[in-house]
Structures are given as structure tokens and as C-alpha cells.
Amino acid sequence: MSKINNAIYEIHHIDQIASRDQWMNQIHPLVKLCLTIIYIAVTVSFSKYDIVGLSAMAVYLFIAFHLAELSFRDALRRLRVVLPIVCVVGIANPFFDRVPVAIGVFHVNAGVLSMLTLMMKGVFAVLASYILIATTTIEKICYALRLLHIPTILVTQILLTYRYITLLLGEVNRITQAYALRAPNQKGIHFKVWGSLTGQLLLRSIDRANDVYDSMTLRGYHGEFRYVGEKYRLRSQDALYFIVWIALFALFRKIPILIVIGNLVGGLFA
């Protein structure tokens, strides 16, 4: 399977996962969207040396993956391109910040500590976003954005870009296959034809976009999609889910819960 076909398959597979009739998928999209935003905000608010406090935020990821019945291995595989880029952000810190920092009885280079903290923040944020995407369809996410009064034009752009990215990838796949058939002994696409092939892709995209818009107007589109809001009423269990996690986020942010638990366990076995 080519890389383009694999990308198309992964997009369709994520849509199938997000459309499952599963408990986590039925949580109100606004709750999941706001919870993800708050989680990322709380995660990045930790000090660059507070790796112990930051580690407690992993509790949300483990529980959410379990409740959503998602494979952690599949998540890492799908995010294999993004996660290394995120981890590279703080890789230079050990060379510039060499002040020793005490963590309990251990002393660690401050640059190494800040590098690990930045990496954890990036990984946690990406995994939290993956949980949102894998449990909420793009239509539900856009519906939640409209409830937050995000401008219609931005929401429409997000929806149409995600919905028709597979068509664009399909056009790219057809162009590359046609080129490969005309140049069977050539590896890749020669740089001299990059411009002409890109122009063909642009023209095909414009034609397809006109067809899509004509179809939308024939179905009654007048500037905004009609989301099925009545299907996503906020229930008591949605509010409880949101309140419990917000309380836990506040607890993790204010109290080094892992140290407290460690002291309690140590006291029991002392």
C-alpha cells in the first residue's frame, strides 16, 4: 500500500472509530472539546522543572484511553511523525541550562529536567488531542465550535477541509500513478515537472470544489451547515464527567499528588 493510500485508509479508520456506539463517544462534544482545551492549558502551565507534578496529568490519558477502548500502541503508531517533532523542542536545553536541581535525594541537570518536562507536555497535549479526535466525529467537533461562537467561516473551513482531504489525496495518487506509468524507470517525480503537476492538481481541485459547492447549494446550503443539535443535548452524566475531571485537574495542579501518595504508601510499610 502506497503512502497516500495508507493516509486515506487512516483517515477513514479514525472516522469509523469516532463513529462507534461507545460510552466515551456519546459524551457531549462540547464537554470533550472544552475538557481537552483545559487539559492542555493546565498541562503547559506547570513549571519547566516540575516534572513530578506534571506526571500526574498522565492519569487523564490512561483513564480516557481505557474508557474509550483505544489502543495506546495504535495511537503512538499514528502519531509517529508528530511525536518526534514535539520531543525535539527542548533537546538543546541540557547544553544551555546546567544548574543542578534537587529532586528528593537526587540531583539532576536542570537542562535535562526542563527538556523532559517540555517533551512530556508536548506528548500529553498530542495524546489528549488524539483522544478527542478518536472519540468525536468532525461534525460533532464543529458543532461544539459553533456552540462556543467560533465564526462560521472558520468552522466551515475546518469541516470541509477534513471531509474532502481524502478527495485531494485521491487526486494526488492518480497524478503520481499516471506519471509513474509514463516514466517507469524513474524513481520519484523529477523536479522539472513539479510545477506542471502542481498546476494540474490545482485545476482539478478547483473543478472538484465547484462540483461540491453546486451539490451543497442544491441541498439547501446557504452559508452554514445545519448541525443536528437536538441529538447532542447536555446530560447530567456529561456535566458530572466534566466536573470530576476539572476538579482532578485543579487537584493535580495545586498538590504534588504523586509525592503525597508515595509518602502515604511509604508510611504504611514503614
C-alpha positions as semicolon CSV with decimal commas, in nm:
position;residue;x (nm);y (nm);z (nm)
1;M;0,000;0,000;0,000
2;S;0,139;0,342;-0,101
3;K;0,183;0,621;0,150
4;I;-0,112;0,814;0,002
5;N;-0,342;0,513;0,014
6;N;-0,227;0,445;0,368
7;A;-0,307;0,805;0,468
8;I;-0,656;0,776;0,315
9;Y;-0,711;0,448;0,499
10;E;-0,602;0,601;0,832
11;I;-0,843;0,895;0,791
12;H;-1,135;0,662;0,718
13;H;-1,035;0,436;1,006
14;I;-1,029;0,728;1,251
15;D;-1,376;0,828;1,129
16;Q;-1,500;0,475;1,194
17;I;-1,355;0,475;1,546
18;A;-1,510;0,814;1,622
19;S;-1,850;0,694;1,497
20;R;-1,869;0,390;1,726
21;D;-2,163;0,345;1,960
22;Q;-1,943;0,355;2,267
23;W;-1,985;0,532;2,602
24;M;-1,698;0,775;2,559
25;N;-1,814;0,861;2,208
26;Q;-2,158;0,954;2,342
27;I;-2,024;1,220;2,579
28;H;-2,140;1,565;2,465
29;P;-1,888;1,705;2,211
30;L;-1,876;2,043;2,386
31;V;-1,772;1,872;2,710
32;K;-1,492;1,679;2,540
33;L;-1,370;1,982;2,345
34;C;-1,362;2,212;2,649
35;L;-1,206;1,939;2,862
36;T;-0,928;1,888;2,607
37;I;-0,856;2,261;2,588
38;I;-0,848;2,294;2,967
39;Y;-0,630;1,984;3,000
40;I;-0,373;2,123;2,755
41;A;-0,381;2,464;2,926
42;V;-0,325;2,310;3,270
43;T;-0,052;2,082;3,135
44;V;0,153;2,362;2,979
45;S;0,110;2,578;3,292
46;F;0,341;2,359;3,501
47;S;0,687;2,490;3,575
48;K;0,963;2,369;3,345
49;Y;1,122;2,189;3,640
50;D;0,803;2,043;3,792
51;I;0,825;1,700;3,631
52;V;0,671;1,526;3,933
53;G;0,358;1,741;3,931
54;L;0,332;1,715;3,553
55;S;0,347;1,336;3,566
56;A;0,013;1,328;3,750
57;M;-0,157;1,466;3,436
58;A;-0,093;1,130;3,270
59;V;-0,379;0,991;3,482
60;Y;-0,631;1,154;3,248
61;L;-0,470;0,995;2,942
62;F;-0,463;0,643;3,088
63;I;-0,823;0,658;3,210
64;A;-0,951;0,819;2,889
65;F;-0,777;0,560;2,671
66;H;-0,934;0,286;2,884
67;L;-1,284;0,437;2,881
68;A;-1,270;0,499;2,506
69;E;-1,132;0,149;2,440
70;L;-0,849;0,293;2,233
71;S;-0,521;0,121;2,164
72;F;-0,224;0,314;2,302
73;R;0,004;0,132;2,059
74;D;-0,209;0,237;1,761
75;A;-0,208;0,596;1,887
76;L;0,173;0,602;1,900
77;R;0,189;0,446;1,554
78;R;-0,045;0,706;1,404
79;L;0,139;0,990;1,578
80;R;0,488;0,861;1,493
81;V;0,554;1,164;1,272
82;V;0,426;1,427;1,515
83;L;0,569;1,299;1,844
84;P;0,941;1,315;1,742
85;I;0,891;1,675;1,627
86;V;0,732;1,760;1,960
87;C;1,015;1,593;2,152
88;V;1,284;1,784;1,960
89;V;1,158;2,118;2,101
90;G;1,365;2,108;2,420
91;I;1,656;1,895;2,305
92;A;1,903;2,186;2,333
93;N;1,818;2,265;2,696
94;P;2,085;2,039;2,855
95;F;2,356;2,239;2,678
96;F;2,236;2,581;2,800
97;D;2,093;2,512;3,146
98;R;2,344;2,316;3,354
99;V;2,242;2,426;3,703
100;P;2,185;2,122;3,929
101;V;1,832;2,078;4,061
102;A;1,738;1,859;4,358
103;I;1,456;1,606;4,320
104;G;1,424;1,443;4,658
105;V;1,765;1,291;4,731
106;F;1,874;1,308;4,368
107;H;2,044;1,595;4,183
108;V;1,971;1,636;3,812
109;N;2,094;1,876;3,549
110;A;1,830;2,149;3,515
111;G;1,856;2,138;3,137
112;V;1,780;1,767;3,127
113;L;1,487;1,819;3,363
114;S;1,340;2,104;3,155
115;M;1,392;1,902;2,836
116;L;1,199;1,606;2,977
117;T;0,926;1,837;3,103
118;L;0,884;2,004;2,763
119;M;0,874;1,666;2,592
120;M;0,610;1,539;2,834
121;K;0,398;1,849;2,783
122;G;0,408;1,806;2,406
123;V;0,333;1,434;2,419
124;F;0,047;1,482;2,667
125;A;-0,108;1,757;2,452
126;V;-0,087;1,549;2,133
127;L;-0,235;1,240;2,300
128;A;-0,519;1,444;2,452
129;S;-0,600;1,582;2,106
130;Y;-0,591;1,229;1,966
131;I;-0,844;1,115;2,227
132;L;-1,077;1,398;2,121
133;I;-1,046;1,313;1,750
134;A;-1,081;0,938;1,806
135;T;-1,399;0,974;2,014
136;T;-1,569;1,266;1,836
137;T;-1,658;1,294;1,469
138;I;-1,562;1,610;1,281
139;E;-1,929;1,707;1,257
140;K;-1,965;1,693;1,637
141;I;-1,643;1,889;1,688
142;C;-1,764;2,159;1,451
143;Y;-2,100;2,163;1,629
144;A;-1,916;2,220;1,959
145;L;-1,713;2,501;1,800
146;R;-2,034;2,671;1,689
147;L;-2,166;2,644;2,046
148;L;-1,853;2,834;2,150
149;H;-1,945;3,100;1,890
150;I;-1,642;3,036;1,671
151;P;-1,702;3,223;1,340
152;T;-1,900;3,022;1,088
153;I;-1,644;3,066;0,811
154;L;-1,367;2,909;1,024
155;V;-1,584;2,615;1,129
156;T;-1,691;2,557;0,769
157;Q;-1,329;2,562;0,653
158;I;-1,232;2,306;0,916
159;L;-1,524;2,080;0,830
160;L;-1,480;2,090;0,452
161;T;-1,101;2,058;0,471
162;Y;-1,125;1,746;0,684
163;R;-1,416;1,598;0,492
164;Y;-1,260;1,639;0,146
165;I;-0,890;1,591;0,223
166;T;-0,933;1,230;0,105
167;L;-1,051;1,355;-0,235
168;L;-0,741;1,571;-0,266
169;L;-0,519;1,279;-0,168
170;G;-0,700;1,065;-0,425
171;E;-0,624;1,320;-0,698
172;V;-0,258;1,328;-0,591
173;N;-0,249;0,949;-0,604
174;R;-0,394;0,942;-0,958
175;I;-0,146;1,204;-1,080
176;T;0,155;1,024;-0,933
177;Q;0,037;0,689;-1,073
178;A;-0,012;0,842;-1,419
179;Y;0,339;0,992;-1,403
180;A;0,487;0,661;-1,288
181;L;0,326;0,479;-1,584
182;R;0,480;0,732;-1,825
183;A;0,822;0,714;-1,660
184;P;0,852;0,353;-1,537
185;N;1,229;0,356;-1,488
186;Q;1,238;0,681;-1,293
187;K;1,243;0,685;-0,917
188;G;1,013;0,956;-0,782
189;I;0,900;1,265;-0,972
190;H;1,160;1,476;-1,149
191;F;1,182;1,831;-1,014
192;K;1,134;1,978;-1,363
193;V;0,768;1,867;-1,369
194;W;0,682;1,965;-1,012
195;G;0,531;2,294;-1,130
196;S;0,315;2,146;-1,405
197;L;0,187;1,863;-1,185
198;T;0,107;2,107;-0,906
199;G;-0,081;2,323;-1,156
200;Q;-0,282;2,023;-1,273
201;L;-0,365;1,936;-0,914
202;L;-0,480;2,295;-0,852
203;L;-0,704;2,296;-1,161
204;R;-0,855;1,960;-1,070
205;S;-0,912;2,080;-0,714
206;I;-1,092;2,393;-0,836
207;D;-1,315;2,186;-1,065
208;R;-1,396;1,941;-0,787
209;A;-1,461;2,228;-0,544
210;N;-1,712;2,381;-0,788
211;D;-1,890;2,047;-0,817
212;V;-1,901;2,009;-0,439
213;Y;-2,036;2,364;-0,393
214;D;-2,304;2,310;-0,657
215;S;-2,410;1,992;-0,478
216;M;-2,421;2,176;-0,145
217;T;-2,638;2,459;-0,280
218;L;-2,878;2,209;-0,439
219;R;-2,920;2,056;-0,094
220;G;-3,007;2,389;0,066
221;Y;-2,668;2,523;0,180
222;H;-2,682;2,899;0,249
223;G;-2,357;2,974;0,431
224;E;-2,377;2,743;0,733
225;F;-2,431;2,375;0,784
226;R;-2,732;2,264;0,983
227;Y;-2,596;2,058;1,270
228;V;-2,823;1,809;1,440
229;G;-2,807;1,985;1,775
230;E;-3,108;1,815;1,927
231;K;-2,921;1,482;1,920
232;Y;-2,648;1,618;2,148
233;R;-2,835;1,750;2,449
234;L;-2,619;1,806;2,755
235;R;-2,700;1,528;3,001
236;S;-2,633;1,502;3,374
237;Q;-2,364;1,239;3,318
238;D;-2,188;1,474;3,075
239;A;-2,185;1,752;3,335
240;L;-2,065;1,509;3,604
241;Y;-1,785;1,383;3,378
242;F;-1,673;1,740;3,314
243;I;-1,689;1,849;3,680
244;V;-1,498;1,545;3,808
245;W;-1,211;1,594;3,566
246;I;-1,192;1,969;3,624
247;A;-1,171;1,902;3,999
248;L;-0,893;1,646;3,941
249;F;-0,702;1,884;3,713
250;A;-0,717;2,152;3,985
251;L;-0,601;1,896;4,242
252;F;-0,310;1,781;4,026
253;R;-0,210;2,143;3,960
254;K;-0,211;2,253;4,323
255;I;-0,091;1,941;4,503
256;P;0,201;1,710;4,409
257;I;-0,030;1,412;4,430
258;L;0,236;1,156;4,341
259;I;0,455;1,268;4,630
260;V;0,158;1,259;4,867
261;I;0,069;0,905;4,755
262;G;0,434;0,800;4,783
263;N;0,456;0,933;5,139
264;L;0,131;0,754;5,236
265;V;0,250;0,425;5,090
266;G;0,590;0,466;5,250
267;G;0,425;0,537;5,585
268;L;0,214;0,221;5,562
269;F;0,517;-0,001;5,504
270;A;0,748;0,183;5,746
